[in-house]
XYZ file of C-alpha atoms in Angstrom:
345
model
C 112.161 137.250 134.559
C 112.241 137.620 130.770
C 111.146 133.998 130.221
C 108.217 134.469 132.623
C 107.096 137.563 130.734
C 107.407 135.680 127.423
C 105.358 132.767 128.801
C 102.602 135.085 129.968
C 102.609 136.897 126.630
C 102.415 133.591 124.752
C 99.560 132.348 126.911
C 97.606 135.579 126.562
C 98.147 135.736 122.797
C 97.906 132.071 121.790
C 96.190 130.253 124.665
C 93.740 132.767 126.175
C 90.960 130.181 126.417
C 93.157 127.566 128.149
C 94.499 130.132 130.617
C 90.987 130.666 131.930
C 90.324 126.951 132.522
C 90.852 125.178 135.856
C 93.767 122.724 136.022
C 91.391 119.754 136.069
C 89.921 120.765 132.724
C 93.383 121.157 131.183
C 94.269 117.692 132.503
C 91.230 116.239 130.735
C 92.337 117.931 127.512
C 95.895 116.565 127.753
C 94.581 113.053 128.397
C 93.096 113.152 124.900
C 96.454 113.909 123.271
C 99.622 111.793 123.055
C 102.705 111.689 125.290
C 104.673 113.636 122.699
C 101.986 116.309 122.379
C 101.690 116.647 126.149
C 105.428 117.248 126.467
C 105.406 119.756 123.638
C 102.482 121.688 125.088
C 104.039 121.769 128.565
C 107.185 123.266 127.053
C 105.177 125.983 125.298
C 103.147 127.449 128.153
C 102.851 127.191 131.935
C 99.091 126.611 131.687
C 99.936 123.106 130.428
C 103.081 122.628 132.503
C 101.476 121.846 135.844
C 98.715 119.771 134.268
C 101.306 117.740 132.312
C 102.850 116.581 135.613
C 99.557 115.102 136.769
C 99.394 111.356 137.436
C 95.984 111.359 135.761
C 97.540 112.468 132.466
C 100.324 109.879 132.435
C 98.118 107.071 133.695
C 95.947 107.658 130.621
C 99.017 107.106 128.423
C 99.810 103.779 130.094
C 98.085 100.665 128.708
C 95.050 99.556 130.755
C 96.786 96.294 131.713
C 100.150 97.827 132.591
C 100.007 96.520 136.193
C 99.542 92.934 135.045
C 102.396 93.290 132.555
C 104.755 94.803 135.147
C 103.881 91.993 137.566
C 105.110 89.498 134.934
C 108.560 91.124 135.041
C 111.651 89.376 136.343
C 112.507 92.490 138.362
C 111.702 92.545 142.068
C 108.898 94.738 143.365
C 111.455 97.036 145.036
C 112.988 97.775 141.634
C 109.576 98.697 140.277
C 108.845 101.575 142.665
C 108.249 104.905 140.922
C 107.414 108.287 142.399
C 104.925 109.161 139.657
C 103.080 107.733 136.683
C 105.216 109.930 134.439
C 108.388 108.341 135.810
C 106.869 104.890 135.285
C 105.888 105.755 131.704
C 109.371 106.867 130.694
C 110.950 103.917 132.480
C 108.815 101.559 130.377
C 109.929 103.458 127.262
C 113.655 103.561 128.001
C 114.182 100.314 129.941
C 112.368 97.338 128.404
C 111.079 94.765 130.889
C 111.896 91.085 130.623
C 108.621 89.232 131.182
C 107.265 85.682 131.065
C 110.400 84.070 132.428
C 112.686 86.190 130.274
C 111.233 84.868 127.021
C 109.698 88.199 126.027
C 110.686 91.842 126.292
C 108.093 94.600 126.732
C 108.294 98.378 126.380
C 106.259 101.377 125.248
C 106.768 103.539 122.192
C 107.671 106.922 123.650
C 105.789 109.176 121.240
C 102.501 107.254 121.363
C 102.521 104.959 124.397
C 101.763 101.966 122.139
C 102.870 98.513 123.285
C 105.989 96.896 121.820
C 107.308 93.364 122.290
C 110.269 91.262 121.341
C 109.926 87.487 121.332
C 113.233 85.965 122.457
C 114.836 83.298 120.281
C 113.815 80.750 122.942
C 110.182 81.772 122.405
C 110.423 80.931 118.688
C 109.899 77.585 116.980
C 113.251 76.967 115.251
C 113.480 73.810 113.168
C 116.248 71.574 114.627
C 116.734 74.238 117.324
C 117.275 71.646 120.055
C 119.937 69.759 118.088
C 123.434 71.102 118.996
C 124.783 69.919 115.661
C 122.594 72.517 113.968
C 121.874 75.225 116.572
C 123.532 76.246 119.838
C 122.382 78.696 122.525
C 125.195 80.961 123.738
C 124.903 84.028 125.982
C 125.982 87.361 124.539
C 126.558 90.508 126.634
C 124.989 92.696 123.944
C 121.666 90.822 124.071
C 118.821 91.694 126.425
C 118.045 87.972 126.740
C 120.019 85.292 128.572
C 120.406 83.228 125.389
C 120.482 83.747 121.638
C 120.248 81.169 118.860
C 123.463 80.560 116.898
C 123.195 78.748 113.571
C 125.926 76.126 113.240
C 124.825 74.409 110.040
C 121.435 73.786 108.463
C 120.121 73.414 104.953
C 116.495 73.766 106.087
C 116.143 77.249 107.635
C 112.746 77.529 109.302
C 111.865 79.973 112.106
C 108.355 80.734 113.358
C 106.899 82.892 116.108
C 103.421 83.687 117.361
C 101.710 86.179 119.633
C 98.139 86.878 120.756
C 97.053 90.143 119.142
C 95.081 90.934 122.313
C 98.438 91.685 123.947
C 98.988 94.567 121.517
C 97.557 98.073 121.355
C 94.252 98.232 119.518
C 93.583 100.185 116.323
C 97.297 100.181 115.516
C 99.334 99.234 112.470
C 102.238 96.984 113.491
C 105.234 95.444 111.762
C 107.356 92.453 112.765
C 111.147 92.502 112.466
C 113.775 89.782 112.705
C 116.562 91.017 115.009
C 119.801 89.198 114.260
C 123.528 89.375 113.580
C 126.071 87.550 111.441
C 129.365 85.920 112.487
C 131.392 84.562 109.554
C 128.084 83.613 107.997
C 127.618 81.929 104.654
C 124.774 80.455 102.654
C 122.592 83.597 102.697
C 124.446 85.709 100.098
C 121.769 87.103 97.746
C 119.584 84.107 98.614
C 115.848 84.739 98.629
C 114.263 84.142 102.032
C 110.493 83.996 102.421
C 108.783 85.831 105.272
C 105.137 86.210 106.215
C 103.080 87.817 108.964
C 99.380 87.157 109.359
C 96.456 85.910 111.419
C 96.195 82.130 111.647
C 93.323 80.964 109.445
C 93.426 84.021 107.166
C 95.120 84.240 103.800
C 98.747 85.223 104.413
C 100.904 86.979 101.813
C 104.580 86.093 101.596
C 107.365 88.558 100.801
C 110.973 88.070 99.727
C 113.770 89.363 101.944
C 117.557 88.978 102.054
C 119.528 88.307 105.236
C 122.900 89.013 103.658
C 124.154 91.052 100.728
C 126.749 89.569 98.387
C 129.594 91.858 97.283
C 131.471 90.857 94.120
C 135.169 90.466 94.939
C 136.110 92.219 91.709
C 134.325 95.351 92.840
C 135.448 97.860 95.455
C 133.677 100.737 97.144
C 135.382 104.091 96.731
C 136.089 106.312 99.730
C 133.513 108.897 98.661
C 130.824 106.255 98.934
C 129.505 106.609 95.393
C 129.056 102.878 94.896
C 130.710 99.727 93.572
C 132.835 100.049 90.409
C 134.717 97.180 88.787
C 138.201 97.617 87.284
C 136.912 96.660 83.833
C 134.262 99.380 84.010
C 136.914 101.927 84.998
C 139.116 100.974 82.033
C 136.184 101.083 79.648
C 135.072 104.471 80.936
C 138.583 105.968 80.649
C 138.920 104.710 77.082
C 135.507 106.070 76.051
C 136.118 109.398 77.773
C 139.523 109.972 76.179
C 138.156 109.036 72.770
C 135.373 111.593 73.205
C 137.831 114.209 74.450
C 140.247 113.973 71.528
C 137.592 113.485 68.863
C 135.998 116.756 69.961
C 139.065 118.735 68.824
C 138.517 120.555 65.565
C 140.947 120.660 62.609
C 144.110 122.589 63.302
C 143.668 122.499 67.084
C 146.655 121.476 69.181
C 146.462 118.229 71.142
C 145.468 118.760 74.732
C 148.190 118.427 77.324
C 148.272 116.222 80.412
C 146.849 118.939 82.702
C 143.855 119.405 80.407
C 143.218 115.667 80.314
C 143.541 115.454 84.110
C 141.077 118.301 84.590
C 138.615 116.618 82.208
C 138.857 113.321 84.077
C 138.357 114.939 87.491
C 135.389 117.004 86.349
C 133.691 113.934 84.926
C 134.552 111.452 87.664
C 131.098 111.678 89.210
C 129.596 110.386 85.936
C 131.534 107.148 86.383
C 130.173 106.557 89.865
C 126.597 107.625 89.203
C 126.349 105.432 86.110
C 127.495 102.318 87.985
C 125.788 102.642 91.361
C 124.164 99.370 92.427
C 120.444 99.419 91.750
C 117.899 98.121 94.225
C 115.480 95.446 92.988
C 112.431 96.940 91.291
C 110.051 95.590 93.909
C 112.054 96.869 96.874
C 111.796 100.167 98.709
C 114.695 102.543 99.233
C 113.707 102.932 102.871
C 114.867 100.887 105.845
C 111.850 98.654 105.318
C 113.233 97.312 102.011
C 114.349 93.708 101.474
C 117.839 94.147 102.987
C 118.847 94.385 106.663
C 119.707 97.656 108.376
C 121.808 98.440 111.430
C 119.952 99.291 114.653
C 121.027 101.683 117.379
C 121.738 98.693 119.649
C 124.184 97.395 116.987
C 122.025 94.428 115.987
C 120.618 94.066 112.472
C 116.925 94.025 111.662
C 114.743 93.389 108.652
C 111.000 93.802 108.302
C 109.114 90.532 107.882
C 105.639 91.976 107.252
C 102.952 94.206 108.709
C 99.440 93.828 110.084
C 96.648 95.805 111.748
C 95.741 95.147 115.365
C 92.056 95.759 115.911
C 92.024 94.713 119.565
C 90.619 91.204 119.058
C 92.243 88.131 120.605
C 93.625 86.290 117.593
C 96.815 84.349 116.989
C 99.373 86.121 114.838
C 101.934 83.901 113.143
C 105.321 85.089 111.879
C 107.416 82.923 109.590
C 110.905 83.060 108.017
C 111.896 80.159 105.755
C 114.629 79.172 103.289
C 114.522 75.599 101.976
C 116.889 75.596 98.978
C 118.959 72.708 100.360
C 122.229 74.669 100.578
C 124.082 74.713 103.873
C 123.952 77.879 105.948
C 126.030 79.025 108.918
C 126.778 81.917 111.225
C 123.417 83.612 111.775
C 122.637 84.767 115.332
C 118.977 85.312 116.206
C 118.113 87.524 119.176
C 114.378 87.490 118.509
C 111.423 88.910 116.605
C 110.389 92.468 117.435
C 106.801 93.692 117.062
C 106.311 97.447 117.158
C 103.992 100.130 115.691
C 104.705 101.219 112.151
C 103.934 104.592 110.652
C 103.051 105.079 107.012
C 105.710 107.075 105.187
């Protein structure tokens, strides 16, 4: 009873105009928002709650060609039965569809309803990909696809993908990400890899990324997570700190005891770590979109390859990752290339 009274009070105080509108008018208003806004509004007041359950609202959040995309799914028609457009929308957000013979994965971004795709490794052009000496195609239970590409040994690392921008949501900024993993890999430690994303025929800008991060064996990471500190740096810091400590004693002062020295060292320990934290390259960002991989919720790794703006035209987008230094490389597992909307920070 109390919640009902609060709802009515909120609607009369904050939404008096909306409370006087017919449900159809409120539906038209919600159709001009986003899925996230519609859910938030329905949670705030009952005037939006019934309208937010309308099929008309959730159909407006689905892409215009959603039926054609769903029909390209590997799932049977019986598995694609939904009681409402809202149920269908959230299914497409939470359970990506395998389409086009399992060579692509499709889903919707939950907050906006924008289209997202992943191109399976089999959909990519991988140099020497059909030569078992260099690449093999195992099945992994953690992958959404039936096969992934496993790098046995190559010195010419060259992976390319493409997609028609007409398949994407219009007026949207996108980014492409390599989704991969490493198994006893070598050859990529602090090695510059070139990536590019752009429309075929236009000028395409390359960026430098790293698929692995080399850790010096002489350095260890402390339990507090401050950073990497070598033994030589520790010795040097202790020597400098003790010299400063004892030189600061005035004439006639007694030498400090062990407890005083220990207290000094503990109080100044953070200086050691902060002064030797590894620094990111000057041209890299501190965010997850920097030049190093980050862990995903599905336990795979990803790294941004580049970004682009989808204006709704049908043009061919090409994505490229190359490393041609001639050194042998091994142990990389490619699940695919993901293309999803990107927000400006």
